Amino acid sequence: MDSTPGAGSFAPLQAAVREAGLMRPRHGWYAAKFVTNSALLGGSWVLFACLGDSWWQLGTAVLLAFAYGQTGLLGHDVGHGQVTRSRRAMDVLGLVHGNLFLGFSYGWWMNHHTRHHSHPNHLDLDPDILRRVVAFSPRQAEGVSRLRAWVIRRQMVLFFPLLTLEALGLRIGSVLAIRRGVVRRPRTESVLLAVHAVLYAAAVLAVLGPLRAVLFVAVHQGLFGVYLGCVFAPNHKGMPVRDGADEPDWLSRQVLTSRNIRSTRLHDFCYGGLNYQIEHHLFPGLPRPALRASRPVVRAYCAERGLDYYEVSAARSYREILRHLRTVSDQVAQGAAPPARPRPSAVR
């Protein structure tokens, strides 16, 4: 049911984006992106090999965390069909970037992420909400374990530290998904995950002593998780959540649960285009280089339909996330029903 005032058909916006040529493939851009990203990832490992058993390797771990994050963002584009429409090519590129390069299941992520796009910020249907330790609504704090209750009471302070465990969580989720048979190619995915784990461990242990190896892995994987979390958290966290069976129409559902980051070209690079979260959710297959150009088209259409197009600075987005987490903690501590929360107001 559409309960959003001013909301309307998505078809005119879809037609406008297509007529502007924004949906056309960008094979040249992506070819260059694959080359430069491979150079970044491969060059980071070459630097690792050249430095040897040195404390400077902690700097390499930081560089590799960024390279892994960029690789994950490129894999995200692949999964959405932005790079190629060929299912076979998507699967090959996805398995290479997800399973082999990063060590987590592409098939599991595709299933997880597709459901998120269908039901963003739904307390019962969005897996990005369901798999978190923190609570985005007091309802999520009902009947939880003592450990999770302890976290929820302190979740504003713990939110960013918990992101250091994101890479570990992705790997645990991957293994469980493969064991449960929820991916289409469990054997292929298992082999590629094993190859990644063996090569990663062999490289680290061949170059570093035990203490430096442990610290290198902790810094690399921890900062990789923080980078992913900092890219994905502003997209929806701290925006309105919902539950129940009634869903607004597609246009309203995607726009009203998403937050854009006011962006420079540097933001575009670091966030992998996800800083244009409204445009991405409305058009998941829109190639990354077309997201910036689609913004004025989408923003004008939302204004015409009376839909709030929400966009803030990156710094403000993180402040809003933390403020929302603190509000939920306070509501849980007081045992009070959550008041109706007005949609935040952006400074244009």
mmCIF file of C-alpha atoms in Angstrom:
data_model
loop_
_atom_site.group_PDB
_atom_site.id
_atom_site.type_symbol
_atom_site.label_atom_id
_atom_site.label_comp_id
_atom_site.label_asym_id
_atom_site.label_seq_id
_atom_site.Cartn_x
_atom_site.Cartn_y
_atom_site.Cartn_z
ATOM 1 C CA MET A 1 0.000 0.000 0.000
ATOM 2 C CA ASP A 2 1.308 3.475 -0.900
ATOM 3 C CA SER A 3 0.881 5.717 2.120
ATOM 4 C CA THR A 4 3.433 8.358 1.140
ATOM 5 C CA PRO A 5 1.969 11.730 0.185
ATOM 6 C CA GLY A 6 3.045 12.828 -3.261
ATOM 7 C CA ALA A 7 4.520 9.456 -4.198
ATOM 8 C CA GLY A 8 3.797 8.305 -7.702
ATOM 9 C CA SER A 9 4.787 6.065 -10.515
ATOM 10 C CA PHE A 10 8.398 5.088 -10.938
ATOM 11 C CA ALA A 11 7.975 4.658 -14.711
ATOM 12 C CA PRO A 12 8.464 8.332 -15.742
ATOM 13 C CA LEU A 13 11.732 8.552 -13.801
ATOM 14 C CA GLN A 14 12.898 5.261 -15.260
ATOM 15 C CA ALA A 15 12.130 6.537 -18.761
ATOM 16 C CA ALA A 16 13.955 9.826 -18.124
ATOM 17 C CA VAL A 17 17.098 8.043 -16.954
ATOM 18 C CA ARG A 18 17.059 5.729 -19.966
ATOM 19 C CA GLU A 19 16.411 8.570 -22.427
ATOM 20 C CA ALA A 20 19.389 10.439 -20.971
ATOM 21 C CA GLY A 21 21.564 7.459 -21.947
ATOM 22 C CA LEU A 22 22.630 6.822 -18.378
ATOM 23 C CA MET A 23 21.884 3.085 -18.450
ATOM 24 C CA ARG A 24 24.206 2.377 -21.372
ATOM 25 C CA PRO A 25 27.127 0.032 -20.606
ATOM 26 C CA ARG A 26 30.479 1.607 -19.697
ATOM 27 C CA HIS A 27 32.807 -1.179 -20.821
ATOM 28 C CA GLY A 28 35.804 1.097 -21.352
ATOM 29 C CA TRP A 29 35.508 2.659 -17.894
ATOM 30 C CA TYR A 30 35.214 -0.716 -16.219
ATOM 31 C CA ALA A 31 38.093 -2.194 -18.231
ATOM 32 C CA ALA A 32 40.304 0.617 -16.979
ATOM 33 C CA LYS A 33 38.944 0.146 -13.451
ATOM 34 C CA PHE A 34 39.776 -3.562 -13.448
ATOM 35 C CA VAL A 35 43.322 -2.801 -14.606
ATOM 36 C CA THR A 36 43.961 -0.086 -12.019
ATOM 37 C CA ASN A 37 42.370 -2.075 -9.194
ATOM 38 C CA SER A 38 44.407 -5.167 -10.086
ATOM 39 C CA ALA A 39 47.520 -2.982 -10.032
ATOM 40 C CA LEU A 40 46.564 -1.639 -6.591
ATOM 41 C CA LEU A 41 45.870 -5.095 -5.161
ATOM 42 C CA GLY A 42 48.813 -6.825 -6.831
ATOM 43 C CA GLY A 43 51.184 -3.940 -6.109
ATOM 44 C CA SER A 44 50.257 -4.054 -2.421
ATOM 45 C CA TRP A 45 51.240 -7.713 -2.238
ATOM 46 C CA VAL A 46 54.467 -7.053 -4.161
ATOM 47 C CA LEU A 47 55.328 -4.350 -1.625
ATOM 48 C CA PHE A 48 54.557 -6.837 1.144
ATOM 49 C CA ALA A 49 57.007 -9.343 -0.361
ATOM 50 C CA CYS A 50 59.722 -6.710 -0.821
ATOM 51 C CA LEU A 51 59.588 -5.283 2.710
ATOM 52 C CA GLY A 52 60.224 -8.623 4.395
ATOM 53 C CA ASP A 53 59.926 -9.188 8.135
ATOM 54 C CA SER A 54 59.620 -5.550 9.144
ATOM 55 C CA TRP A 55 57.362 -3.393 11.286
ATOM 56 C CA TRP A 56 56.768 -1.329 8.146
ATOM 57 C CA GLN A 57 54.440 -4.142 7.133
ATOM 58 C CA LEU A 58 51.769 -2.611 9.348
ATOM 59 C CA GLY A 59 51.685 0.201 6.782
ATOM 60 C CA THR A 60 51.274 -2.395 4.058
ATOM 61 C CA ALA A 61 48.377 -3.839 6.038
ATOM 62 C CA VAL A 62 46.663 -0.434 5.900
ATOM 63 C CA LEU A 63 47.248 -0.223 2.140
ATOM 64 C CA LEU A 64 45.917 -3.756 1.653
ATOM 65 C CA ALA A 65 42.817 -2.963 3.703
ATOM 66 C CA PHE A 66 42.069 -0.139 1.274
ATOM 67 C CA ALA A 67 42.850 -2.362 -1.732
ATOM 68 C CA TYR A 68 40.532 -5.088 -0.405
ATOM 69 C CA GLY A 69 37.785 -2.510 0.118
ATOM 70 C CA GLN A 70 38.161 -1.223 -3.432
ATOM 71 C CA THR A 71 38.061 -4.805 -4.708
ATOM 72 C CA GLY A 72 34.875 -5.438 -2.759
ATOM 73 C CA LEU A 73 33.267 -2.315 -4.248
ATOM 74 C CA LEU A 74 34.175 -3.495 -7.734
ATOM 75 C CA GLY A 75 32.673 -6.900 -6.940
ATOM 76 C CA HIS A 76 29.540 -5.059 -5.797
ATOM 77 C CA ASP A 77 29.277 -3.447 -9.249
ATOM 78 C CA VAL A 78 29.676 -6.864 -10.859
ATOM 79 C CA GLY A 79 26.893 -8.373 -8.756
ATOM 80 C CA HIS A 80 24.467 -5.640 -9.782
ATOM 81 C CA GLY A 81 25.048 -6.174 -13.491
ATOM 82 C CA GLN A 82 26.747 -2.797 -13.888
ATOM 83 C CA VAL A 83 29.824 -4.289 -15.540
ATOM 84 C CA THR A 84 28.187 -6.881 -17.813
ATOM 85 C CA ARG A 85 24.713 -8.303 -18.368
ATOM 86 C CA SER A 86 26.106 -11.781 -19.102
ATOM 87 C CA ARG A 87 25.194 -14.086 -16.202
ATOM 88 C CA ARG A 88 28.202 -16.309 -16.873
ATOM 89 C CA ALA A 89 30.641 -13.379 -16.934
ATOM 90 C CA MET A 90 29.073 -11.945 -13.772
ATOM 91 C CA ASP A 91 29.491 -15.252 -11.956
ATOM 92 C CA VAL A 92 33.122 -15.620 -13.023
ATOM 93 C CA LEU A 93 34.061 -12.055 -12.084
ATOM 94 C CA GLY A 94 32.086 -12.284 -8.852
ATOM 95 C CA LEU A 95 33.668 -15.545 -7.746
ATOM 96 C CA VAL A 96 37.156 -14.254 -8.550
ATOM 97 C CA HIS A 97 36.711 -10.958 -6.716
ATOM 98 C CA GLY A 98 34.688 -12.303 -3.796
ATOM 99 C CA ASN A 99 35.865 -15.833 -3.095
ATOM 100 C CA LEU A 100 39.381 -15.847 -4.509
ATOM 101 C CA PHE A 101 40.597 -12.277 -3.908
ATOM 102 C CA LEU A 102 38.740 -11.448 -0.673
ATOM 103 C CA GLY A 103 37.872 -14.798 0.878
ATOM 104 C CA PHE A 104 34.095 -14.575 1.241
ATOM 105 C CA SER A 105 31.209 -16.096 -0.673
ATOM 106 C CA TYR A 106 29.953 -14.210 -3.697
ATOM 107 C CA GLY A 107 26.840 -16.400 -3.857
ATOM 108 C CA TRP A 108 25.952 -15.736 -0.226
ATOM 109 C CA TRP A 109 26.516 -12.002 -0.640
ATOM 110 C CA MET A 110 24.335 -11.890 -3.778
ATOM 111 C CA ASN A 111 21.444 -13.549 -1.953
ATOM 112 C CA HIS A 112 21.910 -11.329 1.083
ATOM 113 C CA HIS A 113 22.270 -8.092 -0.861
ATOM 114 C CA THR A 114 19.363 -8.737 -3.235
ATOM 115 C CA ARG A 115 17.019 -9.158 -0.264
ATOM 116 C CA HIS A 116 18.352 -5.937 1.229
ATOM 117 C CA HIS A 117 17.556 -4.028 -1.966
ATOM 118 C CA SER A 118 14.017 -5.400 -1.990
ATOM 119 C CA HIS A 119 13.274 -4.429 1.629
ATOM 120 C CA PRO A 120 15.701 -1.710 2.801
ATOM 121 C CA ASN A 121 15.508 -0.955 6.538
ATOM 122 C CA HIS A 122 12.692 -3.430 7.164
ATOM 123 C CA LEU A 123 13.151 -4.855 10.662
ATOM 124 C CA ASP A 124 11.990 -8.340 9.640
ATOM 125 C CA LEU A 125 13.073 -8.606 5.995
ATOM 126 C CA ASP A 126 16.318 -6.675 5.511
ATOM 127 C CA PRO A 127 19.279 -8.982 6.254
ATOM 128 C CA ASP A 128 21.537 -5.954 6.740
ATOM 129 C CA ILE A 129 19.360 -5.095 9.755
ATOM 130 C CA LEU A 130 18.902 -8.650 10.985
ATOM 131 C CA ARG A 131 22.545 -9.691 11.139
ATOM 132 C CA ARG A 132 23.771 -6.744 13.207
ATOM 133 C CA VAL A 133 24.622 -6.956 16.904
ATOM 134 C CA VAL A 134 23.451 -3.389 17.477
ATOM 135 C CA ALA A 135 19.752 -2.458 17.498
ATOM 136 C CA PHE A 136 18.162 0.104 15.199
ATOM 137 C CA SER A 137 14.817 -0.073 16.984
ATOM 138 C CA PRO A 138 13.901 -0.882 20.633
ATOM 139 C CA ARG A 139 11.959 -3.846 19.271
ATOM 140 C CA GLN A 140 15.236 -5.468 18.249
ATOM 141 C CA ALA A 141 16.380 -5.426 21.878
ATOM 142 C CA GLU A 142 13.530 -7.664 23.053
ATOM 143 C CA GLY A 143 14.540 -11.131 24.244
ATOM 144 C CA VAL A 144 18.206 -10.801 23.311
ATOM 145 C CA SER A 145 21.133 -12.509 25.053
ATOM 146 C CA ARG A 146 22.937 -10.835 27.944
ATOM 147 C CA LEU A 147 25.944 -10.127 25.759
ATOM 148 C CA ARG A 148 23.901 -8.447 23.051
ATOM 149 C CA ALA A 149 21.920 -6.490 25.654
ATOM 150 C CA TRP A 150 25.246 -5.244 27.072
ATOM 151 C CA VAL A 151 26.308 -4.158 23.567
ATOM 152 C CA ILE A 152 23.003 -2.422 22.838
ATOM 153 C CA ARG A 153 23.291 -0.351 26.010
ATOM 154 C CA ARG A 154 26.682 0.918 24.787
ATOM 155 C CA GLN A 155 26.177 0.674 21.029
ATOM 156 C CA MET A 156 26.935 4.302 20.204
ATOM 157 C CA VAL A 157 30.439 3.913 21.653
ATOM 158 C CA LEU A 158 30.928 0.393 20.298
ATOM 159 C CA PHE A 159 29.625 0.907 16.756
ATOM 160 C CA PHE A 160 32.932 1.751 15.064
ATOM 161 C CA PRO A 161 35.050 -0.684 17.141
ATOM 162 C CA LEU A 162 32.616 -3.455 16.173
ATOM 163 C CA LEU A 163 33.312 -2.739 12.500
ATOM 164 C CA THR A 164 36.770 -4.262 12.988
ATOM 165 C CA LEU A 165 34.952 -7.624 13.162
ATOM 166 C CA GLU A 166 33.043 -7.093 9.911
ATOM 167 C CA ALA A 167 35.495 -9.051 7.749
ATOM 168 C CA LEU A 168 35.373 -11.954 10.197
ATOM 169 C CA GLY A 169 31.572 -11.821 10.175
ATOM 170 C CA LEU A 170 31.485 -11.941 6.385
ATOM 171 C CA ARG A 171 33.667 -15.053 6.386
ATOM 172 C CA ILE A 172 31.597 -16.801 9.047
ATOM 173 C CA GLY A 173 28.420 -15.983 7.116
ATOM 174 C CA SER A 174 30.023 -17.337 3.951
ATOM 175 C CA VAL A 175 31.015 -20.661 5.484
ATOM 176 C CA LEU A 176 27.605 -21.138 7.106
ATOM 177 C CA ALA A 177 25.816 -20.343 3.840
ATOM 178 C CA ILE A 178 27.894 -22.873 1.918
ATOM 179 C CA ARG A 179 27.361 -25.556 4.592
ATOM 180 C CA ARG A 180 23.607 -24.947 4.452
ATOM 181 C CA GLY A 181 23.583 -25.223 0.674
ATOM 182 C CA VAL A 182 22.118 -21.779 0.031
ATOM 183 C CA VAL A 183 24.600 -20.970 -2.756
ATOM 184 C CA ARG A 184 24.320 -22.302 -6.303
ATOM 185 C CA ARG A 185 27.904 -23.580 -6.580
ATOM 186 C CA PRO A 186 28.913 -24.771 -3.099
ATOM 187 C CA ARG A 187 31.842 -26.897 -4.308
ATOM 188 C CA THR A 188 33.350 -24.174 -6.492
ATOM 189 C CA GLU A 189 32.896 -21.568 -3.781
ATOM 190 C CA SER A 190 34.422 -23.837 -1.134
ATOM 191 C CA VAL A 191 37.486 -24.535 -3.262
ATOM 192 C CA LEU A 192 38.047 -20.853 -4.020
ATOM 193 C CA LEU A 193 37.668 -19.898 -0.350
ATOM 194 C CA ALA A 194 40.172 -22.600 0.604
ATOM 195 C CA VAL A 195 42.640 -21.405 -2.055
ATOM 196 C CA HIS A 196 42.361 -17.848 -0.757
ATOM 197 C CA ALA A 197 42.886 -18.948 2.863
ATOM 198 C CA VAL A 198 45.889 -21.134 2.019
ATOM 199 C CA LEU A 199 47.595 -18.517 -0.173
ATOM 200 C CA TYR A 200 46.959 -15.734 2.336
ATOM 201 C CA ALA A 201 48.301 -17.752 5.272
ATOM 202 C CA ALA A 202 51.279 -19.005 3.273
ATOM 203 C CA ALA A 203 52.241 -15.491 2.155
ATOM 204 C CA VAL A 204 51.985 -14.003 5.637
ATOM 205 C CA LEU A 205 53.826 -16.822 7.395
ATOM 206 C CA ALA A 206 56.530 -17.030 4.735
ATOM 207 C CA VAL A 207 57.462 -13.378 5.173
ATOM 208 C CA LEU A 208 56.636 -12.465 8.794
ATOM 209 C CA GLY A 209 57.544 -13.834 12.181
ATOM 210 C CA PRO A 210 54.717 -14.999 14.474
ATOM 211 C CA LEU A 211 54.141 -11.710 16.347
ATOM 212 C CA ARG A 212 54.266 -9.507 13.261
ATOM 213 C CA ALA A 213 52.087 -11.993 11.361
ATOM 214 C CA VAL A 214 49.340 -11.811 13.991
ATOM 215 C CA LEU A 215 49.485 -8.017 14.121
ATOM 216 C CA PHE A 216 49.540 -7.742 10.324
ATOM 217 C CA VAL A 217 46.411 -9.900 9.969
ATOM 218 C CA ALA A 218 44.636 -8.010 12.775
ATOM 219 C CA VAL A 219 45.381 -4.610 11.228
ATOM 220 C CA HIS A 220 44.631 -5.722 7.676
ATOM 221 C CA GLN A 221 41.368 -7.525 8.361
ATOM 222 C CA GLY A 222 40.238 -5.082 11.045
ATOM 223 C CA LEU A 223 40.715 -1.995 8.873
ATOM 224 C CA PHE A 224 39.208 -3.787 5.878
ATOM 225 C CA GLY A 225 36.057 -4.244 7.975
ATOM 226 C CA VAL A 226 36.133 -0.624 9.139
ATOM 227 C CA TYR A 227 36.468 0.595 5.551
ATOM 228 C CA LEU A 228 33.526 -1.511 4.384
ATOM 229 C CA GLY A 229 31.455 -0.429 7.358
ATOM 230 C CA CYS A 230 32.217 3.256 6.839
ATOM 231 C CA VAL A 231 31.205 2.957 3.178
ATOM 232 C CA PHE A 232 27.970 1.050 3.769
ATOM 233 C CA ALA A 233 26.749 2.491 7.094
ATOM 234 C CA PRO A 234 25.779 5.985 5.834
ATOM 235 C CA ASN A 235 23.518 4.468 3.182
ATOM 236 C CA HIS A 236 20.612 3.559 5.515
ATOM 237 C CA LYS A 237 21.689 3.482 9.163
ATOM 238 C CA GLY A 238 19.875 6.122 11.173
ATOM 239 C CA MET A 239 17.203 6.486 8.503
ATOM 240 C CA PRO A 240 13.551 5.476 9.132
ATOM 241 C CA VAL A 241 12.963 1.765 9.786
ATOM 242 C CA ARG A 242 9.678 -0.073 9.376
ATOM 243 C CA ASP A 243 8.007 -3.417 9.992
ATOM 244 C CA GLY A 244 4.727 -5.150 9.161
ATOM 245 C CA ALA A 245 3.322 -6.433 5.907
ATOM 246 C CA ASP A 246 2.344 -3.136 4.270
ATOM 247 C CA GLU A 247 5.083 -1.751 2.055
ATOM 248 C CA PRO A 248 5.187 1.633 0.312
ATOM 249 C CA ASP A 249 5.647 1.700 -3.456
ATOM 250 C CA TRP A 250 9.084 1.072 -4.952
ATOM 251 C CA LEU A 251 9.965 4.736 -5.426
ATOM 252 C CA SER A 252 9.033 5.763 -1.880
ATOM 253 C CA ARG A 253 10.570 2.661 -0.310
ATOM 254 C CA GLN A 254 13.969 3.284 -1.870
ATOM 255 C CA VAL A 255 14.108 7.078 -1.537
ATOM 256 C CA LEU A 256 12.835 7.466 2.025
ATOM 257 C CA THR A 257 15.140 4.849 3.542
ATOM 258 C CA SER A 258 18.301 6.045 1.784
ATOM 259 C CA ARG A 259 20.782 8.805 2.511
ATOM 260 C CA ASN A 260 23.085 10.415 -0.024
ATOM 261 C CA ILE A 261 26.507 11.859 0.767
ATOM 262 C CA ARG A 262 27.221 15.328 -0.592
ATOM 263 C CA SER A 263 30.159 14.403 -2.791
ATOM 264 C CA THR A 264 33.334 15.363 -4.568
ATOM 265 C CA ARG A 265 35.144 13.108 -7.036
ATOM 266 C CA LEU A 266 37.229 11.850 -4.107
ATOM 267 C CA HIS A 267 34.044 10.693 -2.375
ATOM 268 C CA ASP A 268 33.010 8.948 -5.602
ATOM 269 C CA PHE A 269 36.280 7.026 -5.599
ATOM 270 C CA CYS A 270 36.431 6.136 -1.903
ATOM 271 C CA TYR A 271 32.735 5.204 -1.585
ATOM 272 C CA GLY A 272 32.616 3.368 -4.908
ATOM 273 C CA GLY A 273 29.527 5.290 -5.997
ATOM 274 C CA LEU A 274 27.523 4.234 -2.951
ATOM 275 C CA ASN A 275 27.550 7.851 -1.828
ATOM 276 C CA TYR A 276 24.714 8.168 -4.384
ATOM 277 C CA GLN A 277 22.648 5.675 -2.450
ATOM 278 C CA ILE A 278 19.252 6.971 -3.559
ATOM 279 C CA GLU A 279 20.166 6.651 -7.223
ATOM 280 C CA HIS A 280 21.792 3.274 -6.645
ATOM 281 C CA HIS A 281 18.737 1.868 -4.898
ATOM 282 C CA LEU A 282 16.377 3.134 -7.551
ATOM 283 C CA PHE A 283 18.595 1.833 -10.371
ATOM 284 C CA PRO A 284 20.868 -0.961 -9.040
ATOM 285 C CA GLY A 285 22.117 -1.727 -12.560
ATOM 286 C CA LEU A 286 23.146 1.860 -13.248
ATOM 287 C CA PRO A 287 26.902 1.877 -14.015
ATOM 288 C CA ARG A 288 28.982 3.603 -11.361
ATOM 289 C CA PRO A 289 30.253 6.417 -13.641
ATOM 290 C CA ALA A 290 26.636 7.379 -14.454
ATOM 291 C CA LEU A 291 25.526 7.835 -10.834
ATOM 292 C CA ARG A 292 26.738 11.434 -10.506
ATOM 293 C CA ALA A 293 24.968 12.438 -13.733
ATOM 294 C CA SER A 294 21.732 10.740 -12.645
ATOM 295 C CA ARG A 295 21.569 12.698 -9.379
ATOM 296 C CA PRO A 296 19.991 15.922 -10.719
ATOM 297 C CA VAL A 297 17.428 13.902 -12.704
ATOM 298 C CA VAL A 298 16.395 11.885 -9.642
ATOM 299 C CA ARG A 299 16.447 14.879 -7.308
ATOM 300 C CA ALA A 300 14.215 16.943 -9.597
ATOM 301 C CA TYR A 301 11.749 14.077 -9.934
ATOM 302 C CA CYS A 302 11.582 13.577 -6.167
ATOM 303 C CA ALA A 303 10.907 17.299 -5.697
ATOM 304 C CA GLU A 304 8.132 17.114 -8.284
ATOM 305 C CA ARG A 305 6.552 14.174 -6.442
ATOM 306 C CA GLY A 306 6.964 15.633 -2.982
ATOM 307 C CA LEU A 307 9.453 12.998 -1.830
ATOM 308 C CA ASP A 308 12.229 14.110 0.518
ATOM 309 C CA TYR A 309 15.578 13.619 -1.223
ATOM 310 C CA TYR A 310 17.914 13.377 1.761
ATOM 311 C CA GLU A 311 21.556 14.379 1.326
ATOM 312 C CA VAL A 312 24.133 15.447 3.926
ATOM 313 C CA SER A 313 27.888 15.625 4.359
ATOM 314 C CA ALA A 314 29.810 12.452 5.168
ATOM 315 C CA ALA A 315 30.654 13.743 8.657
ATOM 316 C CA ARG A 316 27.014 14.519 9.397
ATOM 317 C CA SER A 317 25.926 11.068 8.212
ATOM 318 C CA TYR A 318 28.136 9.414 10.829
ATOM 319 C CA ARG A 319 26.905 11.790 13.540
ATOM 320 C CA GLU A 320 23.317 10.897 12.647
ATOM 321 C CA ILE A 321 24.074 7.173 12.858
ATOM 322 C CA LEU A 322 25.621 7.528 16.312
ATOM 323 C CA ARG A 323 22.817 9.788 17.518
ATOM 324 C CA HIS A 324 20.206 7.280 16.374
ATOM 325 C CA LEU A 325 22.014 4.423 18.120
ATOM 326 C CA ARG A 326 22.171 6.453 21.337
ATOM 327 C CA THR A 327 18.445 7.258 21.071
ATOM 328 C CA VAL A 328 17.589 3.571 20.735
ATOM 329 C CA SER A 329 19.823 2.697 23.707
ATOM 330 C CA ASP A 330 18.104 5.354 25.816
ATOM 331 C CA GLN A 331 14.653 4.077 24.825
ATOM 332 C CA VAL A 332 15.625 0.520 25.713
ATOM 333 C CA ALA A 333 17.069 1.620 29.056
ATOM 334 C CA GLN A 334 13.889 3.528 29.897
ATOM 335 C CA GLY A 335 11.681 0.659 28.786
ATOM 336 C CA ALA A 336 9.530 3.104 26.887
ATOM 337 C CA ALA A 337 7.800 2.588 23.579
ATOM 338 C CA PRO A 338 9.714 4.471 20.872
ATOM 339 C CA PRO A 339 8.103 7.764 19.925
ATOM 340 C CA ALA A 340 7.325 8.478 16.296
ATOM 341 C CA ARG A 341 10.645 9.759 14.967
ATOM 342 C CA PRO A 342 10.444 12.548 12.400
ATOM 343 C CA ARG A 343 12.587 12.236 9.342
ATOM 344 C CA PRO A 344 15.842 14.192 9.893
ATOM 345 C CA SER A 345 16.175 17.495 8.090
ATOM 346 C CA ALA A 346 19.130 17.935 5.806
ATOM 347 C CA VAL A 347 21.008 21.173 5.367
ATOM 348 C CA ARG A 348 20.989 21.741 1.636
#
